[in-house]
Each structure stands twice: as structure tokens, then as C-alpha cells.
């Protein structure tokens, strides 16, 4: 089986290096960062932290070099989905493409370029510490399921999930992946921007009762939008939020959006709170708090252009 | 005719009052720091920008060292009002005291420390304090004055007349609440949005085309404020949304004080402004979810640096 990781940042690298441990999987990585690509080709892709492995794979920043693949795993930041899949779609003419990105709306973008799409959600996290070297911070499960309007065959989804699991990334193939996806989107949309706007780490957001109440207000809107679509969340995002606030879990964790804001980088707000607002409008569910938070974080991004 | 004025608290607004009024009355300045009083006594106070002159005036850190005035203008920041009012307790029993603080509730804070007749005011002028003895007059918009406790519309007109004769703009009202609430809603909205986004009060605040545009949030915040005003029986003097749009069209990118405060990691006036609006809303059982969210976010941001 041949798999191409599209966007080999932190999360993409976790999939790439783990899958590369398997003899029956040939792994390719497409990434725009040339130094990262060169380091991977020269020394392999190294993970450290939650797991210590090095994966041997082929990396390229030139999409034309990609051979035909059975699977794509798209792991770019959500705002780069369109450009990344436009460049690589030719490699997946006969294959299936999964997204393990943050937010909602990525599947729709992929489906405009490839025939068979896999809806995915992943919890592992890390960060690129040097070209060819990713720190693996958090282990966790991945869920894959069909993107309903243009689904990948169930057998193919199971085949990819099996490979990921055998490689070291526990992955479940399910008939409806929307529950886990919306749980994570609601979690991210309700906590990340609150941290980004106040410059507080996750635990400090949660220990202020008034701020925690705002988080719950955001969660409630997200749940209502999920419910209006007939999506059953696999568990309550509130439980995930409280779990993450524990000192031994992610109390001190600066969400990626806070890291983005501190570095004046574009955030994924359009695909988190923006996604909840857009889907809410489609289904007649008001989402005033998510819309307010969306506008505020867009305002933060606009302030960098001054 | 008022012949003697004490300005207590000589930041940019206090300095603008003191400098201009010293041209038409005997002006003394009560400062917090001895160096500030020393600089004023030694060098006078220079006003530049829209005005250009230097005046002599008397300054001290102890009210006992200042002559008894007919009018006291309390021009400190809202966060410094309580300690300043405490310092004035027992002094200047024959004077009328005027508050200039943003938001609501300054009069009650001052009134608790003495039986002086009280005037309310709100000011739209702005300045930049370059040194203890130098202030630049930037925005020449008016100060609005009205009676509060033990004072009348005629008292307000007398003070407005004095201020106007000194070269600043002033207007008197028999009931200030319509104007005060217009500015309260304007400030609660614009200051909090600016403090959270880092944007000065510019064109973004009036943009309403995209779902994530900041102008939509600003308009919703103004609408919440209008509902509270209506429930409190206050008919607004100006539409805060139109005030917002006009201000963004002036071409001058104004930095609201709450934005300057968070950037300098100083305590903000959020309690007297957004906090006051949220408490008024609670008193009249009007839901204000958006102002509540912004109030919580600004307070949390303050907590992050204090």
C-alpha cells in the first residue's frame, strides 16, 4: 500500500513516521518546507517524546514527483487545504483521501478535487522542533469514516485504519465519524480562541468560573448545531475540556491558536468557530457567541496588518 | 461666574482642563506624585497641538496646600477614583465637584466621601500626555455636563460656559443620562473590542459585509446596550452605532484607552464601563450575552498580566 502524507507538519509527521515502520506500506510526504523535506530524505523523520522512532520515507516539495497512491492523509493547516489538494490531486485519481485536520469544512474542499474522501479526526499532537525532527507531545486515537456525499468504500477506510493502528497510531474505522469530529471541533472552538484572546493557557481559562461559563456558552451553541444535523457526539466536549484542564494533562498547554497569535500567524478560526457559525446558519441554529469570537479573532489577525 | 477651579488628577484629560481653564480662572492641580506637582510649579503647564500656550498654575499633592476652589474637576482614571475621592474627604466643603470618568457610577463613588454638590460629565476630547508639564490637545470634541446631586441645569450651564470660554468645547444638559448612556454604550463596545483585538478604532469597526466582520459584532453589542437603556428608561441622545461609524470615518485612528491599558499591562476601566452596563442589564433583567462575554474576556486578559 502506498500512502502520501499531504502536509508533513507535526500531526502529519506523526502519521508519516509511524506508518513508515511497516514493511507493507510505502510512505511519501508532500510538504512546502524545503529544509524539512531535505532533512527527512537525508536522515529520516525522527519523532521524540511520547514515542522515539525514526521513519524512512520519501519527501518532496514538488507534487509532480508523487506517484499514484492508494491513500492520502491531509494534515495541513485548514487554510492550506485547497492549495495542497489542488497540487496533489493527480496522485489520488484511483485512491482515497482522508483528512485529519482541525475544524469543519475540510472534507468539502477535498471533495472538489478527489473522488473518494474520508472524514477524520485525530487527537495526537506535537510540534516541529527542527527540520526532520518532531516532538510527539500527546498520544491519542484517530477516527476515520466516510465523507457522506463522496464516500470512500468502507473496506478501504478499514484498510487505512488497520495500517495506522499497526504502525502505532490507534485508529478506528466507523460508519459515522461526525460525532468524534464535532466533539473535537466544539472542544477546539470553545477553548482555543478564548485562550488566544486572553493569552491564557488552557488550565487558567478553565479555573476562572466566569470564563469557564463563557466556554460552556460556546459549547452549548456547538452542540445545538451538531444536534440540528442529527450528529450524535461520541461524548460530552465538557468532559474533555475539564479533563484537559488537569495539571497532569494540558493545564499549561498553549493551544495552537494561542501559539499562532503570539507568533502573529493566521489562525484556524475560520474552520472552527467560523465553521460552527456557517453550519449553524445552514440549519437555522443561532450561534451569536461563536460569531462574536470569530469576529474578535479575525480582528486580532487584522491588527497585525496595521 | 466661577473664578477658581481645582483639577484633581492631571493625566491627559485633567491636564487639558487645567491648562485651558488657567487662561480664564485661578487653577490649582492636585497630583498624586510630588515630582508631578514640582514640575508644574516650576515650569507651568504647556499645551500643544490644537492649542499652543503655557500657563502658570499652583500644584500640590495635599489638598490642604491648595486654595479653596469653587469647582473641583475629578479627572483621574476610573480605576484611581476611589482613592482620590478618599483623599478629598473633608476638604473643599463649599465646592461643587464634577466627575469626568468613563462609564457609570463615578458620581456614587465620589458622593460617598462628601456632601459636595455633584455634576456629571462625559468628555469626548482627547490628548496625549508627553510629560508631567506638557499635554498635546488631539481631539477637540466636546465635554457634556449635567446636574447630578444638589445641583441644577443652571450649575451645569455655568461650568459649560466657563469651559467653553477657556477654548475647549462643552455643552450643558438638564439631564445628562441620555448623553452619558450613549457614550457608555459606545465605550463599552469600542473599548472592549479594541482591547481584545489590538485594533485601534478604525474602519474594521464599521464593516458589515462578511459574517465574521467586526462591524456586525459592534452593531450587536450596541443593540444589546440600547435594550438596557430602554429598560432603564433612558432615551439615548445619540445612536452609538452612528457615533461609531462617524468616528471610524474621521480618518484619525484613535487608540481607545482600554487598548492602551492592556498594551501597557495597566488595570483597565472595564468595571466602570462594561461592568456597569452588565450590572445595569442584570438590574433590569435584560440578557446581554455579548457584553457579558467581552467583560469576562477583558477581565481575564487583565488577570493574565496583573
mmCIF file of N, CA, C and O in Angstrom, chain A residues 163-239:
data_model
loop_
_atom_site.group_PDB
_atom_site.id
_atom_site.type_symbol
_atom_site.label_atom_id
_atom_site.label_comp_id
_atom_site.label_asym_id
_atom_site.label_seq_id
_atom_site.Cartn_x
_atom_site.Cartn_y
_atom_site.Cartn_z
ATOM 1 N N UNK A 163 -3.745 -0.078 8.965
ATOM 2 C CA UNK A 163 -2.331 0.252 8.778
ATOM 3 C C UNK A 163 -1.872 1.255 9.829
ATOM 4 O O UNK A 163 -0.804 1.107 10.441
ATOM 5 N N UNK A 164 -2.675 2.285 10.066
ATOM 6 C CA UNK A 164 -2.301 3.297 11.057
ATOM 7 C C UNK A 164 -2.145 2.649 12.428
ATOM 8 O O UNK A 164 -1.173 2.915 13.151
ATOM 9 N N UNK A 165 -3.089 1.791 12.783
ATOM 10 C CA UNK A 165 -3.050 1.135 14.091
ATOM 11 C C UNK A 165 -1.802 0.268 14.214
ATOM 12 O O UNK A 165 -1.085 0.334 15.219
ATOM 13 N N UNK A 166 -1.537 -0.547 13.180
ATOM 14 C CA UNK A 166 -0.350 -1.400 13.224
ATOM 15 C C UNK A 166 0.918 -0.563 13.291
ATOM 16 O O UNK A 166 1.904 -0.946 13.913
ATOM 17 N N UNK A 167 0.915 0.610 12.671
ATOM 18 C CA UNK A 167 2.093 1.473 12.671
ATOM 19 C C UNK A 167 2.339 2.151 14.012
ATOM 20 O O UNK A 167 3.435 2.645 14.250
ATOM 21 N N UNK A 168 1.292 2.224 14.859
ATOM 22 C CA UNK A 168 1.494 2.871 16.161
ATOM 23 C C UNK A 168 0.580 4.057 16.410
ATOM 24 O O UNK A 168 0.741 4.767 17.404
ATOM 25 N N UNK A 169 -0.374 4.278 15.489
ATOM 26 C CA UNK A 169 -1.362 5.349 15.675
ATOM 27 C C UNK A 169 -2.735 4.688 15.760
ATOM 28 O O UNK A 169 -3.379 4.435 14.729
ATOM 29 N N UNK A 170 -3.232 4.400 16.973
ATOM 30 C CA UNK A 170 -4.507 3.689 17.126
ATOM 31 C C UNK A 170 -5.632 4.399 16.377
ATOM 32 O O UNK A 170 -5.896 5.577 16.639
ATOM 33 N N UNK A 171 -6.262 3.702 15.437
ATOM 34 C CA UNK A 171 -7.251 4.336 14.566
ATOM 35 C C UNK A 171 -8.471 3.441 14.423
ATOM 36 O O UNK A 171 -8.355 2.232 14.223
ATOM 37 N N UNK A 172 -9.641 4.059 14.547
ATOM 38 C CA UNK A 172 -10.907 3.333 14.429
ATOM 39 C C UNK A 172 -11.579 3.691 13.122
ATOM 40 O O UNK A 172 -11.700 4.873 12.803
ATOM 41 N N UNK A 173 -12.039 2.664 12.411
ATOM 42 C CA UNK A 173 -12.872 2.905 11.233
ATOM 43 C C UNK A 173 -14.326 2.803 11.681
ATOM 44 O O UNK A 173 -14.709 1.811 12.296
ATOM 45 N N UNK A 174 -15.100 3.820 11.419
ATOM 46 C CA UNK A 174 -16.503 3.828 11.870
ATOM 47 C C UNK A 174 -17.417 4.206 10.709
ATOM 48 O O UNK A 174 -16.970 4.747 9.691
ATOM 49 N N UNK A 175 -18.705 3.913 10.896
ATOM 50 C CA UNK A 175 -19.672 4.212 9.839
ATOM 51 C C UNK A 175 -20.027 5.694 9.812
ATOM 52 O O UNK A 175 -20.368 6.242 8.762
ATOM 53 N N UNK A 176 -19.948 6.355 10.967
ATOM 54 C CA UNK A 176 -20.271 7.781 11.036
ATOM 55 C C UNK A 176 -19.222 8.465 11.908
ATOM 56 O O UNK A 176 -19.217 8.309 13.129
ATOM 57 N N UNK A 177 -18.337 9.216 11.296
ATOM 58 C CA UNK A 177 -17.220 9.841 12.031
ATOM 59 C C UNK A 177 -17.549 11.260 12.462
ATOM 60 O O UNK A 177 -16.690 11.977 12.981
ATOM 61 N N UNK A 178 -18.789 11.670 12.253
ATOM 62 C CA UNK A 178 -19.119 13.065 12.552
ATOM 63 C C UNK A 178 -19.141 13.353 14.049
ATOM 64 O O UNK A 178 -18.801 14.449 14.480
ATOM 65 N N UNK A 179 -19.531 12.344 14.854
ATOM 66 C CA UNK A 179 -19.603 12.546 16.309
ATOM 67 C C UNK A 179 -18.255 12.940 16.899
ATOM 68 O O UNK A 179 -18.133 13.986 17.559
ATOM 69 N N UNK A 180 -17.215 12.114 16.678
ATOM 70 C CA UNK A 180 -15.901 12.484 17.197
ATOM 71 C C UNK A 180 -15.391 13.799 16.606
ATOM 72 O O UNK A 180 -14.766 14.614 17.292
ATOM 73 N N UNK A 181 -15.686 14.024 15.316
ATOM 74 C CA UNK A 181 -15.212 15.249 14.674
ATOM 75 C C UNK A 181 -15.843 16.481 15.327
ATOM 76 O O UNK A 181 -15.153 17.446 15.647
ATOM 77 N N UNK A 182 -17.148 16.428 15.537
ATOM 78 C CA UNK A 182 -17.818 17.585 16.137
ATOM 79 C C UNK A 182 -17.453 17.754 17.603
ATOM 80 O O UNK A 182 -17.363 18.859 18.102
ATOM 81 N N UNK A 183 -17.194 16.631 18.289
ATOM 82 C CA UNK A 183 -16.750 16.778 19.673
ATOM 83 C C UNK A 183 -15.431 17.557 19.714
ATOM 84 O O UNK A 183 -15.236 18.446 20.510
ATOM 85 N N UNK A 184 -14.528 17.188 18.795
ATOM 86 C CA UNK A 184 -13.227 17.872 18.814
ATOM 87 C C UNK A 184 -13.350 19.321 18.338
ATOM 88 O O UNK A 184 -12.719 20.218 18.894
ATOM 89 N N UNK A 185 -14.183 19.542 17.305
ATOM 90 C CA UNK A 185 -14.366 20.912 16.825
ATOM 91 C C UNK A 185 -14.955 21.786 17.928
ATOM 92 O O UNK A 185 -14.509 22.919 18.158
ATOM 93 N N UNK A 186 -15.947 21.255 18.624
ATOM 94 C CA UNK A 186 -16.574 22.033 19.699
ATOM 95 C C UNK A 186 -15.550 22.293 20.806
ATOM 96 O O UNK A 186 -15.459 23.398 21.339
ATOM 97 N N UNK A 187 -14.774 21.275 21.135
ATOM 98 C CA UNK A 187 -13.715 21.460 22.135
ATOM 99 C C UNK A 187 -12.760 22.573 21.693
ATOM 100 O O UNK A 187 -12.502 23.528 22.438
ATOM 101 N N UNK A 188 -12.264 22.473 20.474
ATOM 102 C CA UNK A 188 -11.288 23.461 19.988
ATOM 103 C C UNK A 188 -11.891 24.856 19.889
ATOM 104 O O UNK A 188 -11.285 25.842 20.300
ATOM 105 N N UNK A 189 -13.101 24.941 19.325
ATOM 106 C CA UNK A 189 -13.710 26.251 19.091
ATOM 107 C C UNK A 189 -14.107 26.933 20.398
ATOM 108 O O UNK A 189 -14.194 28.157 20.458
ATOM 109 N N UNK A 190 -14.343 26.141 21.434
ATOM 110 C CA UNK A 190 -14.811 26.719 22.695
ATOM 111 C C UNK A 190 -13.668 27.087 23.626
ATOM 112 O O UNK A 190 -13.867 27.849 24.569
ATOM 113 N N UNK A 191 -12.491 26.547 23.380
ATOM 114 C CA UNK A 191 -11.378 26.825 24.291
ATOM 115 C C UNK A 191 -10.224 27.567 23.614
ATOM 116 O O UNK A 191 -9.703 28.527 24.184
ATOM 117 N N UNK A 192 -9.832 27.141 22.418
ATOM 118 C CA UNK A 192 -8.638 27.738 21.798
ATOM 119 C C UNK A 192 -8.734 29.250 21.632
ATOM 120 O O UNK A 192 -7.809 29.966 22.014
ATOM 121 N N UNK A 193 -9.842 29.776 21.059
ATOM 122 C CA UNK A 193 -9.868 31.235 20.874
ATOM 123 C C UNK A 193 -9.977 31.999 22.187
ATOM 124 O O UNK A 193 -9.488 33.129 22.271
ATOM 125 N N UNK A 194 -10.587 31.393 23.199
ATOM 126 C CA UNK A 194 -10.668 32.075 24.499
ATOM 127 C C UNK A 194 -9.256 32.239 25.060
ATOM 128 O O UNK A 194 -8.889 33.300 25.567
ATOM 129 N N UNK A 195 -8.441 31.201 24.918
ATOM 130 C CA UNK A 195 -7.041 31.316 25.321
ATOM 131 C C UNK A 195 -6.290 32.318 24.462
ATOM 132 O O UNK A 195 -5.480 33.096 24.960
ATOM 133 N N UNK A 196 -6.584 32.317 23.167
ATOM 134 C CA UNK A 196 -5.872 33.213 22.255
ATOM 135 C C UNK A 196 -6.221 34.679 22.537
ATOM 136 O O UNK A 196 -5.373 35.557 22.429
ATOM 137 N N UNK A 197 -7.464 34.962 22.909
ATOM 138 C CA UNK A 197 -7.882 36.351 23.154
ATOM 139 C C UNK A 197 -7.410 36.861 24.508
ATOM 140 O O UNK A 197 -7.179 38.053 24.689
ATOM 141 N N UNK A 198 -7.277 35.961 25.478
ATOM 142 C CA UNK A 198 -6.877 36.391 26.824
ATOM 143 C C UNK A 198 -5.399 36.114 27.085
ATOM 144 O O UNK A 198 -4.875 36.528 28.113
ATOM 145 N N UNK A 199 -4.758 35.384 26.170
ATOM 146 C CA UNK A 199 -3.352 34.976 26.303
ATOM 147 C C UNK A 199 -3.161 34.049 27.509
ATOM 148 O O UNK A 199 -2.106 34.053 28.142
ATOM 149 N N UNK A 200 -4.180 33.252 27.821
ATOM 150 C CA UNK A 200 -4.105 32.315 28.950
ATOM 151 C C UNK A 200 -4.016 30.878 28.446
ATOM 152 O O UNK A 200 -4.668 30.514 27.467
ATOM 153 N N UNK A 201 -3.223 30.059 29.154
ATOM 154 C CA UNK A 201 -3.147 28.629 28.839
ATOM 155 C C UNK A 201 -4.462 27.953 29.242
ATOM 156 O O UNK A 201 -5.257 28.505 30.004
ATOM 157 N N UNK A 202 -4.668 26.716 28.728
ATOM 158 C CA UNK A 202 -5.961 26.046 28.879
ATOM 159 C C UNK A 202 -6.426 25.950 30.334
ATOM 160 O O UNK A 202 -7.580 26.234 30.659
ATOM 161 N N UNK A 203 -5.521 25.551 31.226
ATOM 162 C CA UNK A 203 -5.898 25.380 32.624
ATOM 163 C C UNK A 203 -6.340 26.682 33.270
ATOM 164 O O UNK A 203 -7.279 26.715 34.070
ATOM 165 N N UNK A 204 -5.679 27.777 32.902
ATOM 166 C CA UNK A 204 -6.031 29.070 33.500
ATOM 167 C C UNK A 204 -7.363 29.580 32.971
ATOM 168 O O UNK A 204 -8.099 30.273 33.681
ATOM 169 N N UNK A 205 -7.690 29.253 31.734
ATOM 170 C CA UNK A 205 -9.018 29.591 31.208
ATOM 171 C C UNK A 205 -10.078 28.884 32.044
ATOM 172 O O UNK A 205 -11.077 29.478 32.454
ATOM 173 N N UNK A 206 -9.829 27.596 32.327
ATOM 174 C CA UNK A 206 -10.871 26.779 32.966
ATOM 175 C C UNK A 206 -11.028 27.078 34.451
ATOM 176 O O UNK A 206 -12.075 26.812 35.024
ATOM 177 N N UNK A 207 -9.980 27.616 35.105
ATOM 178 C CA UNK A 207 -10.108 27.836 36.550
ATOM 179 C C UNK A 207 -10.783 29.164 36.883
ATOM 180 O O UNK A 207 -11.095 29.418 38.034
ATOM 181 N N UNK A 208 -11.046 30.004 35.882
ATOM 182 C CA UNK A 208 -11.823 31.224 36.134
ATOM 183 C C UNK A 208 -13.287 30.908 35.877
ATOM 184 O O UNK A 208 -13.687 30.689 34.723
ATOM 185 N N UNK A 209 -14.124 30.892 36.931
ATOM 186 C CA UNK A 209 -15.515 30.458 36.738
ATOM 187 C C UNK A 209 -16.252 31.256 35.668
ATOM 188 O O UNK A 209 -17.034 30.696 34.902
ATOM 189 N N UNK A 210 -15.995 32.573 35.603
ATOM 190 C CA UNK A 210 -16.743 33.366 34.617
ATOM 191 C C UNK A 210 -16.309 33.017 33.192
ATOM 192 O O UNK A 210 -17.124 32.943 32.274
ATOM 193 N N UNK A 211 -15.017 32.745 33.029
ATOM 194 C CA UNK A 211 -14.517 32.399 31.701
ATOM 195 C C UNK A 211 -14.953 30.976 31.326
ATOM 196 O O UNK A 211 -15.294 30.697 30.177
ATOM 197 N N UNK A 212 -14.952 30.109 32.323
ATOM 198 C CA UNK A 212 -15.407 28.729 32.087
ATOM 199 C C UNK A 212 -16.877 28.743 31.650
ATOM 200 O O UNK A 212 -17.297 27.923 30.821
ATOM 201 N N UNK A 213 -17.655 29.693 32.208
ATOM 202 C CA UNK A 213 -19.065 29.809 31.813
ATOM 203 C C UNK A 213 -19.173 30.265 30.361
ATOM 204 O O UNK A 213 -20.063 29.811 29.626
ATOM 205 N N UNK A 214 -18.278 31.143 29.939
ATOM 206 C CA UNK A 214 -18.268 31.556 28.532
ATOM 207 C C UNK A 214 -17.948 30.356 27.643
ATOM 208 O O UNK A 214 -18.579 30.155 26.600
ATOM 209 N N UNK A 215 -16.975 29.552 28.068
ATOM 210 C CA UNK A 215 -16.633 28.336 27.317
ATOM 211 C C UNK A 215 -17.875 27.456 27.174
ATOM 212 O O UNK A 215 -18.177 26.958 26.086
ATOM 213 N N UNK A 216 -18.612 27.287 28.260
ATOM 214 C CA UNK A 216 -19.828 26.456 28.196
ATOM 215 C C UNK A 216 -20.875 27.052 27.260
ATOM 216 O O UNK A 216 -21.594 26.314 26.585
ATOM 217 N N UNK A 217 -20.957 28.371 27.229
ATOM 218 C CA UNK A 217 -21.886 29.015 26.303
ATOM 219 C C UNK A 217 -21.532 28.687 24.861
ATOM 220 O O UNK A 217 -22.409 28.436 24.021
ATOM 221 N N UNK A 218 -20.241 28.672 24.563
ATOM 222 C CA UNK A 218 -19.778 28.317 23.215
ATOM 223 C C UNK A 218 -20.059 26.849 22.932
ATOM 224 O O UNK A 218 -20.489 26.479 21.837
ATOM 225 N N UNK A 219 -19.806 26.001 23.918
ATOM 226 C CA UNK A 219 -20.060 24.563 23.769
ATOM 227 C C UNK A 219 -21.546 24.324 23.462
ATOM 228 O O UNK A 219 -21.890 23.553 22.552
ATOM 229 N N UNK A 220 -22.417 24.996 24.203
ATOM 230 C CA UNK A 220 -23.855 24.772 24.024
ATOM 231 C C UNK A 220 -24.293 25.102 22.595
ATOM 232 O O UNK A 220 -25.105 24.382 21.997
ATOM 233 N N UNK A 221 -23.769 26.205 22.051
ATOM 234 C CA UNK A 221 -24.120 26.545 20.661
ATOM 235 C C UNK A 221 -23.620 25.463 19.706
ATOM 236 O O UNK A 221 -24.339 25.058 18.789
ATOM 237 N N UNK A 222 -22.388 24.999 19.917
ATOM 238 C CA UNK A 222 -21.838 23.959 19.046
ATOM 239 C C UNK A 222 -22.654 22.677 19.121
ATOM 240 O O UNK A 222 -22.939 22.047 18.091
ATOM 241 N N UNK A 223 -23.060 22.301 20.334
ATOM 242 C CA UNK A 223 -23.887 21.100 20.496
ATOM 243 C C UNK A 223 -25.215 21.246 19.749
ATOM 244 O O UNK A 223 -25.697 20.294 19.140
ATOM 245 N N UNK A 224 -25.792 22.446 19.823
ATOM 246 C CA UNK A 224 -27.077 22.661 19.149
ATOM 247 C C UNK A 224 -26.919 22.522 17.638
ATOM 248 O O UNK A 224 -27.804 21.963 16.964
ATOM 249 N N UNK A 225 -25.808 23.011 17.105
ATOM 250 C CA UNK A 225 -25.585 22.897 15.656
ATOM 251 C C UNK A 225 -25.366 21.431 15.276
ATOM 252 O O UNK A 225 -25.881 20.955 14.261
ATOM 253 N N UNK A 226 -24.633 20.695 16.103
ATOM 254 C CA UNK A 226 -24.429 19.265 15.836
ATOM 255 C C UNK A 226 -25.764 18.537 15.884
ATOM 256 O O UNK A 226 -26.089 17.735 14.995
ATOM 257 N N UNK A 227 -26.559 18.829 16.902
ATOM 258 C CA UNK A 227 -27.845 18.131 17.066
ATOM 259 C C UNK A 227 -28.760 18.413 15.881
ATOM 260 O O UNK A 227 -29.459 17.515 15.393
ATOM 261 N N UNK A 228 -28.742 19.661 15.379
ATOM 262 C CA UNK A 228 -29.618 20.018 14.264
ATOM 263 C C UNK A 228 -29.257 19.231 13.003
ATOM 264 O O UNK A 228 -30.081 19.069 12.109
ATOM 265 N N UNK A 229 -28.002 18.742 12.930
ATOM 266 C CA UNK A 229 -27.588 17.939 11.778
ATOM 267 C C UNK A 229 -27.786 16.449 12.032
ATOM 268 O O UNK A 229 -27.377 15.624 11.210
ATOM 269 N N UNK A 230 -28.340 16.111 13.185
ATOM 270 C CA UNK A 230 -28.531 14.703 13.516
ATOM 271 C C UNK A 230 -27.243 14.018 13.930
ATOM 272 O O UNK A 230 -27.131 12.791 13.863
ATOM 273 N N UNK A 231 -26.258 14.806 14.357
ATOM 274 C CA UNK A 231 -24.984 14.228 14.770
ATOM 275 C C UNK A 231 -25.038 13.916 16.256
ATOM 276 O O UNK A 231 -25.394 14.776 17.071
ATOM 277 N N UNK A 232 -24.673 12.674 16.585
ATOM 278 C CA UNK A 232 -24.633 12.299 17.984
ATOM 279 C C UNK A 232 -23.174 12.364 18.435
ATOM 280 O O UNK A 232 -22.337 11.613 17.928
ATOM 281 N N UNK A 233 -22.851 13.252 19.346
ATOM 282 C CA UNK A 233 -21.471 13.369 19.822
ATOM 283 C C UNK A 233 -21.096 12.081 20.552
ATOM 284 O O UNK A 233 -21.908 11.523 21.281
ATOM 285 N N UNK A 234 -19.859 11.618 20.345
ATOM 286 C CA UNK A 234 -19.476 10.343 20.970
ATOM 287 C C UNK A 234 -19.273 10.497 22.469
ATOM 288 O O UNK A 234 -19.356 9.526 23.209
ATOM 289 N N UNK A 235 -18.992 11.722 22.924
ATOM 290 C CA UNK A 235 -19.033 12.004 24.360
ATOM 291 C C UNK A 235 -19.134 13.509 24.521
ATOM 292 O O UNK A 235 -19.050 14.252 23.548
ATOM 293 N N UNK A 236 -19.308 13.971 25.762
ATOM 294 C CA UNK A 236 -19.568 15.385 26.009
ATOM 295 C C UNK A 236 -18.258 16.182 25.925
ATOM 296 O O UNK A 236 -17.306 15.889 26.639
ATOM 297 N N UNK A 237 -18.210 17.214 25.054
ATOM 298 C CA UNK A 237 -16.995 18.038 24.986
ATOM 299 C C UNK A 237 -16.627 18.649 26.340
ATOM 300 O O UNK A 237 -15.449 18.905 26.606
ATOM 301 N N UNK A 238 -17.635 18.889 27.187
ATOM 302 C CA UNK A 238 -17.363 19.462 28.513
ATOM 303 C C UNK A 238 -16.408 18.561 29.308
ATOM 304 O O UNK A 238 -15.530 19.038 30.020
ATOM 305 N N UNK A 239 -16.616 17.245 29.167
ATOM 306 C CA UNK A 239 -15.771 16.308 29.913
ATOM 307 C C UNK A 239 -14.333 16.394 29.408
ATOM 308 O O UNK A 239 -13.382 16.366 30.199
#
